[in-house]
Amino acid sequence: MSLPSLIFWLIFVLPLVAALVWVMRQDKRKGITGLIVLVLIVVLGIIYMYWGTKGK
């Protein structure tokens, strides 16, 4: 992973995911469903990124 990619992950993606997890945990009724959807979106995004760049 290149340096600009790491900077993007550290500055934008990780804080956004952390904030979304915190917000979803506040909702007692649908918090688990939201967390599952968030994890699926992140995992699919990572898979698509590696598939699109052929792992480079």
PDB file of N, CA and C in Angstrom:
ATOM      1  N   MET A   1       0.853  -1.162   0.000  1.00  0.00           N
ATOM      2  CA  MET A   1       0.000   0.000   0.000  1.00  0.00           C
ATOM      3  C   MET A   1       0.901   1.226   0.000  1.00  0.00           C
ATOM      4  N   SER A   2       0.578   2.187  -0.835  1.00  0.00           N
ATOM      5  CA  SER A   2       1.411   3.370  -0.958  1.00  0.00           C
ATOM      6  C   SER A   2       1.135   4.355   0.179  1.00  0.00           C
ATOM      7  N   LEU A   3       2.033   5.315   0.339  1.00  0.00           N
ATOM      8  CA  LEU A   3       1.908   6.297   1.411  1.00  0.00           C
ATOM      9  C   LEU A   3       0.630   7.136   1.280  1.00  0.00           C
ATOM     10  N   PRO A   4       0.276   7.650   0.084  1.00  0.00           N
ATOM     11  CA  PRO A   4      -0.978   8.402  -0.008  1.00  0.00           C
ATOM     12  C   PRO A   4      -2.201   7.569   0.374  1.00  0.00           C
ATOM     13  N   SER A   5      -2.167   6.294   0.032  1.00  0.00           N
ATOM     14  CA  SER A   5      -3.277   5.420   0.394  1.00  0.00           C
ATOM     15  C   SER A   5      -3.368   5.251   1.912  1.00  0.00           C
ATOM     16  N   LEU A   6      -2.227   5.083   2.561  1.00  0.00           N
ATOM     17  CA  LEU A   6      -2.218   4.961   4.021  1.00  0.00           C
ATOM     18  C   LEU A   6      -2.695   6.243   4.697  1.00  0.00           C
ATOM     19  N   ILE A   7      -2.275   7.378   4.159  1.00  0.00           N
ATOM     20  CA  ILE A   7      -2.717   8.663   4.716  1.00  0.00           C
ATOM     21  C   ILE A   7      -4.230   8.791   4.579  1.00  0.00           C
ATOM     22  N   PHE A   8      -4.763   8.416   3.419  1.00  0.00           N
ATOM     23  CA  PHE A   8      -6.213   8.470   3.215  1.00  0.00           C
ATOM     24  C   PHE A   8      -6.930   7.602   4.232  1.00  0.00           C
ATOM     25  N   TRP A   9      -6.449   6.384   4.440  1.00  0.00           N
ATOM     26  CA  TRP A   9      -7.085   5.478   5.401  1.00  0.00           C
ATOM     27  C   TRP A   9      -7.021   6.033   6.808  1.00  0.00           C
ATOM     28  N   LEU A  10      -5.871   6.574   7.197  1.00  0.00           N
ATOM     29  CA  LEU A  10      -5.700   7.069   8.566  1.00  0.00           C
ATOM     30  C   LEU A  10      -6.488   8.346   8.837  1.00  0.00           C
ATOM     31  N   ILE A  11      -6.585   9.221   7.850  1.00  0.00           N
ATOM     32  CA  ILE A  11      -7.235  10.518   8.075  1.00  0.00           C
ATOM     33  C   ILE A  11      -8.736  10.460   7.820  1.00  0.00           C
ATOM     34  N   PHE A  12      -9.168   9.721   6.818  1.00  0.00           N
ATOM     35  CA  PHE A  12     -10.580   9.754   6.439  1.00  0.00           C
ATOM     36  C   PHE A  12     -11.355   8.494   6.800  1.00  0.00           C
ATOM     37  N   VAL A  13     -10.877   7.344   6.403  1.00  0.00           N
ATOM     38  CA  VAL A  13     -11.662   6.120   6.525  1.00  0.00           C
ATOM     39  C   VAL A  13     -11.806   5.670   7.979  1.00  0.00           C
ATOM     40  N   LEU A  14     -10.704   5.558   8.699  1.00  0.00           N
ATOM     41  CA  LEU A  14     -10.787   5.064  10.079  1.00  0.00           C
ATOM     42  C   LEU A  14     -11.616   5.969  10.988  1.00  0.00           C
ATOM     43  N   PRO A  15     -11.437   7.297  10.959  1.00  0.00           N
ATOM     44  CA  PRO A  15     -12.316   8.132  11.794  1.00  0.00           C
ATOM     45  C   PRO A  15     -13.790   8.051  11.380  1.00  0.00           C
ATOM     46  N   LEU A  16     -14.055   7.949  10.075  1.00  0.00           N
ATOM     47  CA  LEU A  16     -15.442   7.835   9.622  1.00  0.00           C
ATOM     48  C   LEU A  16     -16.065   6.539  10.111  1.00  0.00           C
ATOM     49  N   VAL A  17     -15.355   5.446   9.988  1.00  0.00           N
ATOM     50  CA  VAL A  17     -15.876   4.158  10.449  1.00  0.00           C
ATOM     51  C   VAL A  17     -16.066   4.180  11.963  1.00  0.00           C
ATOM     52  N   ALA A  18     -15.117   4.765  12.694  1.00  0.00           N
ATOM     53  CA  ALA A  18     -15.255   4.853  14.146  1.00  0.00           C
ATOM     54  C   ALA A  18     -16.471   5.686  14.533  1.00  0.00           C
ATOM     55  N   ALA A  19     -16.686   6.793  13.854  1.00  0.00           N
ATOM     56  CA  ALA A  19     -17.851   7.631  14.143  1.00  0.00           C
ATOM     57  C   ALA A  19     -19.147   6.895  13.817  1.00  0.00           C
ATOM     58  N   LEU A  20     -19.179   6.175  12.708  1.00  0.00           N
ATOM     59  CA  LEU A  20     -20.383   5.425  12.345  1.00  0.00           C
ATOM     60  C   LEU A  20     -20.663   4.310  13.350  1.00  0.00           C
ATOM     61  N   VAL A  21     -19.615   3.639  13.810  1.00  0.00           N
ATOM     62  CA  VAL A  21     -19.803   2.597  14.821  1.00  0.00           C
ATOM     63  C   VAL A  21     -20.367   3.210  16.092  1.00  0.00           C
ATOM     64  N   TRP A  22     -19.838   4.345  16.511  1.00  0.00           N
ATOM     65  CA  TRP A  22     -20.330   5.005  17.727  1.00  0.00           C
ATOM     66  C   TRP A  22     -21.802   5.402  17.588  1.00  0.00           C
ATOM     67  N   VAL A  23     -22.169   5.965  16.439  1.00  0.00           N
ATOM     68  CA  VAL A  23     -23.561   6.375  16.216  1.00  0.00           C
ATOM     69  C   VAL A  23     -24.482   5.161  16.197  1.00  0.00           C
ATOM     70  N   MET A  24     -24.056   4.103  15.537  1.00  0.00           N
ATOM     71  CA  MET A  24     -24.902   2.907  15.445  1.00  0.00           C
ATOM     72  C   MET A  24     -25.046   2.214  16.793  1.00  0.00           C
ATOM     73  N   ARG A  25     -24.038   2.293  17.626  1.00  0.00           N
ATOM     74  CA  ARG A  25     -24.130   1.685  18.959  1.00  0.00           C
ATOM     75  C   ARG A  25     -25.100   2.454  19.844  1.00  0.00           C
ATOM     76  N   GLN A  26     -25.372   3.713  19.545  1.00  0.00           N
ATOM     77  CA  GLN A  26     -26.310   4.512  20.331  1.00  0.00           C
ATOM     78  C   GLN A  26     -27.750   4.047  20.111  1.00  0.00           C
ATOM     79  N   ASP A  27     -28.023   3.477  18.934  1.00  0.00           N
ATOM     80  CA  ASP A  27     -29.358   2.982  18.615  1.00  0.00           C
ATOM     81  C   ASP A  27     -29.496   1.576  19.194  1.00  0.00           C
ATOM     82  N   LYS A  28     -30.262   1.436  20.252  1.00  0.00           N
ATOM     83  CA  LYS A  28     -30.364   0.155  20.951  1.00  0.00           C
ATOM     84  C   LYS A  28     -31.113  -0.902  20.149  1.00  0.00           C
ATOM     85  N   ARG A  29     -32.063  -0.481  19.321  1.00  0.00           N
ATOM     86  CA  ARG A  29     -32.880  -1.467  18.615  1.00  0.00           C
ATOM     87  C   ARG A  29     -32.197  -2.031  17.377  1.00  0.00           C
ATOM     88  N   LYS A  30     -31.567  -1.185  16.572  1.00  0.00           N
ATOM     89  CA  LYS A  30     -31.018  -1.646  15.301  1.00  0.00           C
ATOM     90  C   LYS A  30     -29.503  -1.493  15.232  1.00  0.00           C
ATOM     91  N   GLY A  31     -28.848  -1.380  16.367  1.00  0.00           N
ATOM     92  CA  GLY A  31     -27.408  -1.176  16.384  1.00  0.00           C
ATOM     93  C   GLY A  31     -26.630  -2.322  15.777  1.00  0.00           C
ATOM     94  N   ILE A  32     -27.020  -3.549  16.074  1.00  0.00           N
ATOM     95  CA  ILE A  32     -26.300  -4.723  15.561  1.00  0.00           C
ATOM     96  C   ILE A  32     -26.460  -4.825  14.047  1.00  0.00           C
ATOM     97  N   THR A  33     -27.640  -4.587  13.545  1.00  0.00           N
ATOM     98  CA  THR A  33     -27.871  -4.644  12.106  1.00  0.00           C
ATOM     99  C   THR A  33     -27.025  -3.608  11.386  1.00  0.00           C
ATOM    100  N   GLY A  34     -26.970  -2.406  11.929  1.00  0.00           N
ATOM    101  CA  GLY A  34     -26.159  -1.350  11.325  1.00  0.00           C
ATOM    102  C   GLY A  34     -24.684  -1.691  11.324  1.00  0.00           C
ATOM    103  N   LEU A  35     -24.202  -2.277  12.412  1.00  0.00           N
ATOM    104  CA  LEU A  35     -22.796  -2.666  12.477  1.00  0.00           C
ATOM    105  C   LEU A  35     -22.472  -3.754  11.463  1.00  0.00           C
ATOM    106  N   ILE A  36     -23.376  -4.696  11.290  1.00  0.00           N
ATOM    107  CA  ILE A  36     -23.162  -5.765  10.304  1.00  0.00           C
ATOM    108  C   ILE A  36     -23.111  -5.180   8.898  1.00  0.00           C
ATOM    109  N   VAL A  37     -24.025  -4.271   8.592  1.00  0.00           N
ATOM    110  CA  VAL A  37     -24.035  -3.627   7.276  1.00  0.00           C
ATOM    111  C   VAL A  37     -22.756  -2.823   7.066  1.00  0.00           C
ATOM    112  N   LEU A  38     -22.303  -2.100   8.089  1.00  0.00           N
ATOM    113  CA  LEU A  38     -21.077  -1.315   7.983  1.00  0.00           C
ATOM    114  C   LEU A  38     -19.870  -2.216   7.721  1.00  0.00           C
ATOM    115  N   VAL A  39     -19.774  -3.327   8.429  1.00  0.00           N
ATOM    116  CA  VAL A  39     -18.662  -4.252   8.224  1.00  0.00           C
ATOM    117  C   VAL A  39     -18.700  -4.818   6.808  1.00  0.00           C
ATOM    118  N   LEU A  40     -19.870  -5.174   6.330  1.00  0.00           N
ATOM    119  CA  LEU A  40     -19.985  -5.695   4.965  1.00  0.00           C
ATOM    120  C   LEU A  40     -19.557  -4.657   3.936  1.00  0.00           C
ATOM    121  N   ILE A  41     -19.964  -3.412   4.114  1.00  0.00           N
ATOM    122  CA  ILE A  41     -19.591  -2.352   3.171  1.00  0.00           C
ATOM    123  C   ILE A  41     -18.073  -2.153   3.161  1.00  0.00           C
ATOM    124  N   VAL A  42     -17.454  -2.132   4.341  1.00  0.00           N
ATOM    125  CA  VAL A  42     -16.003  -1.941   4.415  1.00  0.00           C
ATOM    126  C   VAL A  42     -15.277  -3.119   3.779  1.00  0.00           C
ATOM    127  N   VAL A  43     -15.695  -4.338   4.085  1.00  0.00           N
ATOM    128  CA  VAL A  43     -15.038  -5.517   3.520  1.00  0.00           C
ATOM    129  C   VAL A  43     -15.209  -5.561   2.006  1.00  0.00           C
ATOM    130  N   LEU A  44     -16.399  -5.297   1.517  1.00  0.00           N
ATOM    131  CA  LEU A  44     -16.619  -5.286   0.072  1.00  0.00           C
ATOM    132  C   LEU A  44     -15.814  -4.181  -0.607  1.00  0.00           C
ATOM    133  N   GLY A  45     -15.692  -3.033   0.045  1.00  0.00           N
ATOM    134  CA  GLY A  45     -14.875  -1.947  -0.503  1.00  0.00           C
ATOM    135  C   GLY A  45     -13.412  -2.338  -0.614  1.00  0.00           C
ATOM    136  N   ILE A  46     -12.898  -3.006   0.408  1.00  0.00           N
ATOM    137  CA  ILE A  46     -11.500  -3.450   0.381  1.00  0.00           C
ATOM    138  C   ILE A  46     -11.289  -4.501  -0.707  1.00  0.00           C
ATOM    139  N   ILE A  47     -12.215  -5.452  -0.806  1.00  0.00           N
ATOM    140  CA  ILE A  47     -12.106  -6.481  -1.848  1.00  0.00           C
ATOM    141  C   ILE A  47     -12.153  -5.852  -3.235  1.00  0.00           C
ATOM    142  N   TYR A  48     -13.072  -4.910  -3.444  1.00  0.00           N
ATOM    143  CA  TYR A  48     -13.184  -4.243  -4.742  1.00  0.00           C
ATOM    144  C   TYR A  48     -11.911  -3.452  -5.062  1.00  0.00           C
ATOM    145  N   MET A  49     -11.330  -2.793  -4.045  1.00  0.00           N
ATOM    146  CA  MET A  49     -10.104  -2.029  -4.251  1.00  0.00           C
ATOM    147  C   MET A  49      -8.972  -2.946  -4.705  1.00  0.00           C
ATOM    148  N   TYR A  50      -8.800  -4.083  -4.042  1.00  0.00           N
ATOM    149  CA  TYR A  50      -7.741  -5.005  -4.432  1.00  0.00           C
ATOM    150  C   TYR A  50      -8.025  -5.659  -5.783  1.00  0.00           C
ATOM    151  N   TRP A  51      -9.282  -5.940  -6.059  1.00  0.00           N
ATOM    152  CA  TRP A  51      -9.640  -6.545  -7.340  1.00  0.00           C
ATOM    153  C   TRP A  51      -9.423  -5.544  -8.480  1.00  0.00           C
ATOM    154  N   GLY A  52      -9.790  -4.289  -8.241  1.00  0.00           N
ATOM    155  CA  GLY A  52      -9.639  -3.265  -9.270  1.00  0.00           C
ATOM    156  C   GLY A  52      -8.202  -2.887  -9.539  1.00  0.00           C
ATOM    157  N   THR A  53      -7.348  -2.948  -8.535  1.00  0.00           N
ATOM    158  CA  THR A  53      -5.947  -2.586  -8.726  1.00  0.00           C
ATOM    159  C   THR A  53      -5.058  -3.809  -8.931  1.00  0.00           C
ATOM    160  N   LYS A  54      -5.652  -4.974  -8.961  1.00  0.00           N
ATOM    161  CA  LYS A  54      -4.926  -6.242  -9.122  1.00  0.00           C
ATOM    162  C   LYS A  54      -3.885  -6.433  -8.018  1.00  0.00           C
ATOM    163  N   GLY A  55      -4.152  -5.906  -6.822  1.00  0.00           N
ATOM    164  CA  GLY A  55      -3.271  -6.110  -5.679  1.00  0.00           C
ATOM    165  C   GLY A  55      -2.007  -5.268  -5.683  1.00  0.00           C
ATOM    166  N   LYS A  56      -1.957  -4.255  -6.535  1.00  0.00           N
ATOM    167  CA  LYS A  56      -0.740  -3.426  -6.612  1.00  0.00           C
ATOM    168  C   LYS A  56      -0.806  -2.277  -5.653  1.00  0.00           C
TER     169      LYS A  56
END
